Amino acid sequence: MLKSLPKNNKSLKHRGLWYDTWRRLKNNRAALLGLIMVGIFILVAIFAPLLAPYDPNEINLGAILKEPSAEYWLGTDYYGRDLLSRIIYGSRISISVGVIVQLVSISIGTVMGSLAGYYGGKVDMLIMRLVDIVMSFPSLLLTIAIMVALGPGLYNVFLALGAVWWTRTARIIRSEFMQHREKEYVEAARALGNNDFIIMYKHILPNCLAPIIITFTMGVASAIMAEASLSFLGLGAQEPTPSWGSIINNGLQYLRTKPWYSLFPGLAIAYTVLAFNLFGDGLRDALDPKMKNH
């Protein structure tokens, strides 16, 4: 009976922590609005086949560059493809890029940052100098250079952005590990004979989840913007894949006569970025220990 008390107390502690986080998040109207907007975006991506009125890749030469109407709510492109359907399916590309790029970059950054923060010394110096080198280049230009070397394509976008964006996570995790590595629970874990891997990823890393979650949420919007920029330049998703950036690029030549062609995918990008930024800001405030009394 006595042995079960610490586990129950720990469970109650974590339950209370997440409840407290949700309470603060719920009281933040901007964050709640962002959460609702993110939820709508995810639902649109999941149920795209049900929501799209047409096949996004179906060419209709009899409906080329139709203006918005009751038949084509957002008009059609220069192949007669329904823009609403392509924008709806484009949400799948955007959420895939946002999530996968963040998973890749956070995985790399967590490993590198934890090694630097835990061991310090020469390991820390080598990893941080690598971080400084990568961060000395403008991230978009470095990503473009990698994409030129790898070639255009959606999978190469995952690799290129993940290879460039891991540095921010590495710095955050390094800072967290440097704060935790000398604490009593880490010393106790060493005294019990746990190896460095167990100490780093079973004991310290769970205490660093809050900044990782915040970095992930805030980074999704940036990844979506970056993918749209690469697709706009012709380096991202290739035709006939419905990417928001490529749709905007295709509509540039009609910008004066048919501005809606580029306007609607641009609004989709703006909506998604605003949603994740609002939610990310609120989540940061909710998970920040300094905000507990607010």
mmCIF file of C-alpha atoms in Angstrom:
data_model
loop_
_atom_site.group_PDB
_atom_site.id
_atom_site.type_symbol
_atom_site.label_atom_id
_atom_site.label_comp_id
_atom_site.label_asym_id
_atom_site.label_seq_id
_atom_site.Cartn_x
_atom_site.Cartn_y
_atom_site.Cartn_z
ATOM 1 C CA MET A 1 0.000 0.000 0.000
ATOM 2 C CA LEU A 2 2.808 2.371 0.887
ATOM 3 C CA LYS A 3 4.681 1.546 -2.322
ATOM 4 C CA SER A 4 1.741 2.600 -4.466
ATOM 5 C CA LEU A 5 1.494 6.073 -2.953
ATOM 6 C CA PRO A 6 4.389 7.689 -4.834
ATOM 7 C CA LYS A 7 3.013 6.469 -8.171
ATOM 8 C CA ASN A 8 -0.466 7.765 -7.386
ATOM 9 C CA ASN A 9 0.902 11.081 -6.174
ATOM 10 C CA LYS A 10 2.979 11.395 -9.350
ATOM 11 C CA SER A 11 -0.044 10.604 -11.490
ATOM 12 C CA LEU A 12 -2.125 13.171 -9.654
ATOM 13 C CA LYS A 13 0.646 15.720 -9.992
ATOM 14 C CA HIS A 14 0.840 15.288 -13.777
ATOM 15 C CA ARG A 15 -2.938 15.267 -14.046
ATOM 16 C CA GLY A 16 -3.088 18.516 -12.096
ATOM 17 C CA LEU A 17 -0.342 20.032 -14.261
ATOM 18 C CA TRP A 18 -2.165 19.304 -17.509
ATOM 19 C CA TYR A 19 -5.476 20.441 -16.038
ATOM 20 C CA ASP A 20 -3.875 23.702 -14.930
ATOM 21 C CA THR A 21 -2.350 24.137 -18.398
ATOM 22 C CA TRP A 22 -5.713 23.546 -20.070
ATOM 23 C CA ARG A 23 -7.400 25.990 -17.691
ATOM 24 C CA ARG A 24 -4.963 28.769 -18.547
ATOM 25 C CA LEU A 25 -5.188 27.939 -22.248
ATOM 26 C CA LYS A 26 -8.982 28.002 -22.118
ATOM 27 C CA ASN A 27 -8.960 31.430 -20.462
ATOM 28 C CA ASN A 28 -6.827 32.851 -23.271
ATOM 29 C CA ARG A 29 -9.329 33.892 -25.940
ATOM 30 C CA ALA A 30 -6.740 34.311 -28.679
ATOM 31 C CA ALA A 31 -5.295 30.858 -27.985
ATOM 32 C CA LEU A 32 -8.770 29.301 -27.913
ATOM 33 C CA LEU A 33 -9.572 30.956 -31.245
ATOM 34 C CA GLY A 34 -6.297 29.635 -32.645
ATOM 35 C CA LEU A 35 -7.121 26.129 -31.390
ATOM 36 C CA ILE A 36 -10.518 26.243 -33.092
ATOM 37 C CA MET A 37 -8.942 27.510 -36.329
ATOM 38 C CA VAL A 38 -6.296 24.774 -36.206
ATOM 39 C CA GLY A 39 -9.015 22.197 -35.591
ATOM 40 C CA ILE A 40 -10.968 23.410 -38.636
ATOM 41 C CA PHE A 41 -7.814 23.281 -40.763
ATOM 42 C CA ILE A 42 -7.049 19.707 -39.671
ATOM 43 C CA LEU A 43 -10.630 18.594 -40.292
ATOM 44 C CA VAL A 44 -10.550 20.100 -43.787
ATOM 45 C CA ALA A 45 -7.339 18.199 -44.531
ATOM 46 C CA ILE A 46 -8.733 14.912 -43.181
ATOM 47 C CA PHE A 47 -12.091 15.138 -44.970
ATOM 48 C CA ALA A 48 -10.789 16.709 -48.188
ATOM 49 C CA PRO A 49 -12.313 13.969 -50.419
ATOM 50 C CA LEU A 50 -15.743 14.681 -48.915
ATOM 51 C CA LEU A 51 -15.467 18.484 -48.958
ATOM 52 C CA ALA A 52 -13.925 19.017 -52.404
ATOM 53 C CA PRO A 53 -16.670 19.417 -55.040
ATOM 54 C CA TYR A 54 -14.405 18.211 -57.873
ATOM 55 C CA ASP A 55 -11.333 16.113 -58.508
ATOM 56 C CA PRO A 56 -8.460 18.584 -57.900
ATOM 57 C CA ASN A 57 -6.492 17.219 -60.874
ATOM 58 C CA GLU A 58 -9.376 16.892 -63.337
ATOM 59 C CA ILE A 59 -8.674 18.975 -66.460
ATOM 60 C CA ASN A 60 -11.705 20.671 -68.016
ATOM 61 C CA LEU A 61 -10.790 22.586 -71.155
ATOM 62 C CA GLY A 62 -14.300 23.965 -71.329
ATOM 63 C CA ALA A 63 -13.937 25.777 -68.010
ATOM 64 C CA ILE A 64 -10.511 27.429 -68.296
ATOM 65 C CA LEU A 65 -10.031 30.467 -66.033
ATOM 66 C CA LYS A 66 -13.673 30.685 -64.990
ATOM 67 C CA GLU A 67 -14.404 33.413 -62.479
ATOM 68 C CA PRO A 68 -15.941 32.558 -59.075
ATOM 69 C CA SER A 69 -19.542 31.496 -59.531
ATOM 70 C CA ALA A 70 -22.211 29.178 -58.132
ATOM 71 C CA GLU A 71 -20.654 26.306 -60.112
ATOM 72 C CA TYR A 72 -17.017 27.080 -59.250
ATOM 73 C CA TRP A 73 -17.013 28.950 -55.951
ATOM 74 C CA LEU A 74 -13.383 30.118 -56.233
ATOM 75 C CA GLY A 75 -13.032 29.911 -60.001
ATOM 76 C CA THR A 76 -10.791 27.631 -62.063
ATOM 77 C CA ASP A 77 -7.149 27.621 -63.151
ATOM 78 C CA TYR A 78 -5.645 27.603 -66.651
ATOM 79 C CA TYR A 79 -6.397 23.882 -67.010
ATOM 80 C CA GLY A 80 -10.004 24.303 -65.929
ATOM 81 C CA ARG A 81 -9.343 22.668 -62.559
ATOM 82 C CA ASP A 82 -11.521 23.789 -59.665
ATOM 83 C CA LEU A 83 -9.499 26.080 -57.387
ATOM 84 C CA LEU A 84 -11.587 25.348 -54.297
ATOM 85 C CA SER A 85 -10.879 21.635 -54.647
ATOM 86 C CA ARG A 86 -7.169 22.253 -55.187
ATOM 87 C CA ILE A 87 -6.959 24.557 -52.164
ATOM 88 C CA ILE A 88 -8.799 22.008 -49.999
ATOM 89 C CA TYR A 89 -6.447 19.221 -51.096
ATOM 90 C CA GLY A 90 -3.523 21.611 -50.704
ATOM 91 C CA SER A 91 -4.252 21.684 -46.964
ATOM 92 C CA ARG A 92 -3.090 18.043 -46.880
ATOM 93 C CA ILE A 93 0.251 19.018 -48.384
ATOM 94 C CA SER A 94 0.620 21.877 -45.917
ATOM 95 C CA ILE A 95 -0.186 19.852 -42.790
ATOM 96 C CA SER A 96 2.077 17.023 -43.974
ATOM 97 C CA VAL A 97 4.974 19.412 -44.498
ATOM 98 C CA GLY A 98 4.370 21.202 -41.207
ATOM 99 C CA VAL A 99 4.243 18.028 -39.125
ATOM 100 C CA ILE A 100 6.959 15.994 -40.867
ATOM 101 C CA VAL A 101 9.445 18.875 -41.084
ATOM 102 C CA GLN A 102 8.962 19.611 -37.392
ATOM 103 C CA LEU A 103 9.370 15.949 -36.455
ATOM 104 C CA VAL A 104 12.610 15.744 -38.450
ATOM 105 C CA SER A 105 14.051 19.012 -37.137
ATOM 106 C CA ILE A 106 13.013 18.375 -33.523
ATOM 107 C CA SER A 107 14.421 14.837 -33.610
ATOM 108 C CA ILE A 108 17.799 16.047 -34.884
ATOM 109 C CA GLY A 109 17.802 19.094 -32.593
ATOM 110 C CA THR A 110 16.858 17.063 -29.524
ATOM 111 C CA VAL A 111 19.669 14.566 -30.045
ATOM 112 C CA MET A 112 22.285 17.233 -30.744
ATOM 113 C CA GLY A 113 21.090 19.587 -28.005
ATOM 114 C CA SER A 114 20.904 16.859 -25.371
ATOM 115 C CA LEU A 115 24.434 15.678 -26.136
ATOM 116 C CA ALA A 116 25.772 19.231 -25.957
ATOM 117 C CA GLY A 117 23.897 20.120 -22.780
ATOM 118 C CA TYR A 118 24.571 16.883 -20.910
ATOM 119 C CA TYR A 119 28.249 16.321 -21.672
ATOM 120 C CA GLY A 120 29.425 19.914 -22.120
ATOM 121 C CA GLY A 121 33.123 20.507 -22.793
ATOM 122 C CA LYS A 122 34.421 19.559 -26.243
ATOM 123 C CA VAL A 123 31.166 17.881 -27.252
ATOM 124 C CA ASP A 124 29.263 21.068 -26.491
ATOM 125 C CA MET A 125 31.819 23.198 -28.316
ATOM 126 C CA LEU A 126 31.758 21.072 -31.490
ATOM 127 C CA ILE A 127 27.969 20.887 -31.667
ATOM 128 C CA MET A 128 27.475 24.581 -30.918
ATOM 129 C CA ARG A 129 30.032 25.580 -33.551
ATOM 130 C CA LEU A 130 28.089 23.479 -36.060
ATOM 131 C CA VAL A 131 24.912 25.234 -34.957
ATOM 132 C CA ASP A 132 26.608 28.619 -35.406
ATOM 133 C CA ILE A 133 27.739 27.679 -38.918
ATOM 134 C CA VAL A 134 24.269 26.583 -39.982
ATOM 135 C CA MET A 135 22.623 29.642 -38.411
ATOM 136 C CA SER A 136 25.103 32.025 -40.040
ATOM 137 C CA PHE A 137 23.320 31.441 -43.373
ATOM 138 C CA PRO A 138 19.813 32.798 -44.050
ATOM 139 C CA SER A 139 17.612 29.729 -43.556
ATOM 140 C CA LEU A 140 15.606 30.163 -46.770
ATOM 141 C CA LEU A 141 18.720 30.652 -48.911
ATOM 142 C CA LEU A 142 20.384 27.611 -47.356
ATOM 143 C CA THR A 143 17.214 25.577 -47.919
ATOM 144 C CA ILE A 144 17.096 26.685 -51.562
ATOM 145 C CA ALA A 145 20.744 25.677 -52.004
ATOM 146 C CA ILE A 146 20.006 22.215 -50.579
ATOM 147 C CA MET A 147 16.922 21.892 -52.784
ATOM 148 C CA VAL A 148 18.961 22.801 -55.858
ATOM 149 C CA ALA A 149 21.435 20.050 -54.944
ATOM 150 C CA LEU A 150 18.746 17.457 -54.178
ATOM 151 C CA GLY A 151 16.308 18.457 -56.899
ATOM 152 C CA PRO A 152 12.686 19.630 -56.629
ATOM 153 C CA GLY A 153 10.096 17.471 -54.909
ATOM 154 C CA LEU A 154 8.055 17.223 -51.745
ATOM 155 C CA TYR A 155 10.215 14.602 -50.029
ATOM 156 C CA ASN A 156 13.323 16.697 -50.610
ATOM 157 C CA VAL A 157 11.503 19.609 -48.952
ATOM 158 C CA PHE A 158 11.173 17.475 -45.802
ATOM 159 C CA LEU A 159 14.902 16.727 -45.809
ATOM 160 C CA ALA A 160 16.052 20.239 -46.658
ATOM 161 C CA LEU A 161 13.925 22.058 -44.094
ATOM 162 C CA GLY A 162 14.616 19.460 -41.405
ATOM 163 C CA ALA A 163 18.364 19.732 -42.037
ATOM 164 C CA VAL A 164 18.271 23.527 -41.651
ATOM 165 C CA TRP A 165 15.765 24.052 -38.841
ATOM 166 C CA TRP A 166 17.135 21.689 -36.195
ATOM 167 C CA THR A 167 19.467 24.358 -34.789
ATOM 168 C CA ARG A 168 16.809 26.276 -32.843
ATOM 169 C CA THR A 169 15.617 23.119 -31.101
ATOM 170 C CA ALA A 170 19.216 22.152 -30.351
ATOM 171 C CA ARG A 171 19.832 25.435 -28.542
ATOM 172 C CA ILE A 172 16.633 25.160 -26.516
ATOM 173 C CA ILE A 173 17.276 21.535 -25.493
ATOM 174 C CA ARG A 174 20.925 22.290 -24.680
ATOM 175 C CA SER A 175 19.824 25.042 -22.319
ATOM 176 C CA GLU A 176 17.260 22.777 -20.647
ATOM 177 C CA PHE A 177 19.753 19.918 -20.200
ATOM 178 C CA MET A 178 22.352 22.251 -18.716
ATOM 179 C CA GLN A 179 19.794 23.310 -16.103
ATOM 180 C CA HIS A 180 18.734 19.759 -15.243
ATOM 181 C CA ARG A 181 21.967 17.763 -15.395
ATOM 182 C CA GLU A 182 23.102 18.796 -11.889
ATOM 183 C CA LYS A 183 19.753 18.434 -10.155
ATOM 184 C CA GLU A 184 19.146 15.950 -7.370
ATOM 185 C CA TYR A 185 17.030 13.493 -9.348
ATOM 186 C CA VAL A 186 19.809 13.189 -11.943
ATOM 187 C CA GLU A 187 22.392 12.586 -9.225
ATOM 188 C CA ALA A 188 20.087 9.952 -7.743
ATOM 189 C CA ALA A 189 19.730 8.256 -11.112
ATOM 190 C CA ARG A 190 23.535 8.146 -11.471
ATOM 191 C CA ALA A 191 23.874 6.722 -7.967
ATOM 192 C CA LEU A 192 21.479 3.928 -8.908
ATOM 193 C CA GLY A 193 23.798 2.927 -11.758
ATOM 194 C CA ASN A 194 21.766 4.215 -14.718
ATOM 195 C CA ASN A 195 23.826 4.849 -17.841
ATOM 196 C CA ASP A 196 23.944 8.202 -19.611
ATOM 197 C CA PHE A 197 21.369 7.200 -22.243
ATOM 198 C CA ILE A 198 18.787 6.274 -19.603
ATOM 199 C CA ILE A 199 19.477 9.421 -17.604
ATOM 200 C CA MET A 200 19.238 11.679 -20.663
ATOM 201 C CA TYR A 201 16.156 10.277 -22.349
ATOM 202 C CA LYS A 202 14.197 8.682 -19.510
ATOM 203 C CA HIS A 203 14.816 11.178 -16.702
ATOM 204 C CA ILE A 204 15.843 14.570 -18.145
ATOM 205 C CA LEU A 205 14.028 14.667 -21.487
ATOM 206 C CA PRO A 206 10.494 14.228 -20.029
ATOM 207 C CA ASN A 207 11.116 17.419 -18.040
ATOM 208 C CA CYS A 208 11.855 19.258 -21.302
ATOM 209 C CA LEU A 209 8.587 18.407 -23.071
ATOM 210 C CA ALA A 210 7.013 21.853 -22.612
ATOM 211 C CA PRO A 211 9.558 23.773 -24.767
ATOM 212 C CA ILE A 212 9.543 20.932 -27.320
ATOM 213 C CA ILE A 213 5.749 21.115 -27.655
ATOM 214 C CA ILE A 214 5.862 24.894 -27.996
ATOM 215 C CA THR A 215 8.656 24.716 -30.599
ATOM 216 C CA PHE A 216 6.709 22.111 -32.567
ATOM 217 C CA THR A 217 3.476 24.122 -32.601
ATOM 218 C CA MET A 218 5.115 27.427 -33.510
ATOM 219 C CA GLY A 219 7.305 25.759 -36.133
ATOM 220 C CA VAL A 220 4.418 24.239 -38.088
ATOM 221 C CA ALA A 221 3.356 27.671 -39.361
ATOM 222 C CA SER A 222 6.920 28.512 -40.404
ATOM 223 C CA ALA A 223 7.261 25.168 -42.198
ATOM 224 C CA ILE A 224 4.025 25.775 -44.122
ATOM 225 C CA MET A 225 5.271 29.210 -45.155
ATOM 226 C CA ALA A 226 8.630 27.790 -46.216
ATOM 227 C CA GLU A 227 7.025 25.031 -48.294
ATOM 228 C CA ALA A 228 4.758 27.569 -49.987
ATOM 229 C CA SER A 229 7.822 29.710 -50.777
ATOM 230 C CA LEU A 230 9.723 26.745 -52.238
ATOM 231 C CA SER A 231 6.707 25.639 -54.286
ATOM 232 C CA PHE A 232 6.269 29.225 -55.460
ATOM 233 C CA LEU A 233 9.858 29.095 -56.744
ATOM 234 C CA GLY A 234 9.241 25.738 -58.429
ATOM 235 C CA LEU A 235 11.386 23.752 -55.967
ATOM 236 C CA GLY A 236 8.638 22.220 -53.830
ATOM 237 C CA ALA A 237 5.655 20.100 -54.785
ATOM 238 C CA GLN A 238 5.446 19.570 -58.533
ATOM 239 C CA GLU A 239 2.421 19.520 -60.833
ATOM 240 C CA PRO A 240 -0.198 18.201 -60.643
ATOM 241 C CA THR A 241 0.170 18.144 -56.821
ATOM 242 C CA PRO A 242 -2.065 20.941 -55.463
ATOM 243 C CA SER A 243 0.313 23.070 -53.399
ATOM 244 C CA TRP A 244 -0.741 26.536 -52.288
ATOM 245 C CA GLY A 245 2.597 28.072 -53.268
ATOM 246 C CA SER A 246 2.519 26.660 -56.809
ATOM 247 C CA ILE A 247 -1.098 27.814 -57.282
ATOM 248 C CA ILE A 248 -0.070 31.366 -56.345
ATOM 249 C CA ASN A 249 2.855 31.179 -58.771
ATOM 250 C CA ASN A 250 0.618 29.938 -61.587
ATOM 251 C CA GLY A 251 -1.756 32.840 -61.017
ATOM 252 C CA LEU A 252 0.900 35.568 -61.163
ATOM 253 C CA GLN A 253 0.580 36.000 -64.925
ATOM 254 C CA TYR A 254 -3.135 36.705 -64.454
ATOM 255 C CA LEU A 255 -2.703 38.960 -61.424
ATOM 256 C CA ARG A 256 -4.106 42.075 -63.087
ATOM 257 C CA THR A 257 -7.039 40.487 -64.893
ATOM 258 C CA LYS A 258 -7.899 37.599 -62.524
ATOM 259 C CA PRO A 259 -6.535 38.502 -59.064
ATOM 260 C CA TRP A 260 -8.707 35.854 -57.350
ATOM 261 C CA TYR A 261 -6.458 33.159 -58.868
ATOM 262 C CA SER A 262 -3.601 33.979 -56.454
ATOM 263 C CA LEU A 263 -5.710 35.661 -53.772
ATOM 264 C CA PHE A 264 -7.571 32.609 -52.473
ATOM 265 C CA PRO A 265 -4.545 30.322 -51.886
ATOM 266 C CA GLY A 266 -2.782 33.306 -50.309
ATOM 267 C CA LEU A 267 -5.698 33.704 -47.889
ATOM 268 C CA ALA A 268 -5.484 29.981 -47.085
ATOM 269 C CA ILE A 269 -1.818 30.389 -46.153
ATOM 270 C CA ALA A 270 -2.569 33.499 -44.074
ATOM 271 C CA TYR A 271 -5.392 31.690 -42.228
ATOM 272 C CA THR A 272 -3.235 28.664 -41.405
ATOM 273 C CA VAL A 273 -0.224 30.680 -40.233
ATOM 274 C CA LEU A 274 -2.434 32.910 -38.067
ATOM 275 C CA ALA A 275 -4.143 29.855 -36.540
ATOM 276 C CA PHE A 276 -0.911 28.131 -35.508
ATOM 277 C CA ASN A 277 0.669 31.365 -34.268
ATOM 278 C CA LEU A 278 -2.324 32.208 -32.071
ATOM 279 C CA PHE A 279 -2.439 28.683 -30.680
ATOM 280 C CA GLY A 280 1.334 28.532 -30.230
ATOM 281 C CA ASP A 281 1.456 31.829 -28.348
ATOM 282 C CA GLY A 282 -1.308 30.691 -26.016
ATOM 283 C CA LEU A 283 0.298 27.307 -25.476
ATOM 284 C CA ARG A 284 3.603 28.976 -24.626
ATOM 285 C CA ASP A 285 1.908 31.148 -22.010
ATOM 286 C CA ALA A 286 0.022 28.151 -20.586
ATOM 287 C CA LEU A 287 3.111 25.960 -20.286
ATOM 288 C CA ASP A 288 5.422 28.706 -19.025
ATOM 289 C CA PRO A 289 5.920 28.259 -15.254
ATOM 290 C CA LYS A 290 6.236 32.019 -14.863
ATOM 291 C CA MET A 291 2.640 32.404 -16.078
ATOM 292 C CA LYS A 292 1.088 30.057 -13.493
ATOM 293 C CA ASN A 293 -0.085 32.855 -11.264
ATOM 294 C CA HIS A 294 -1.603 34.901 -14.104
#
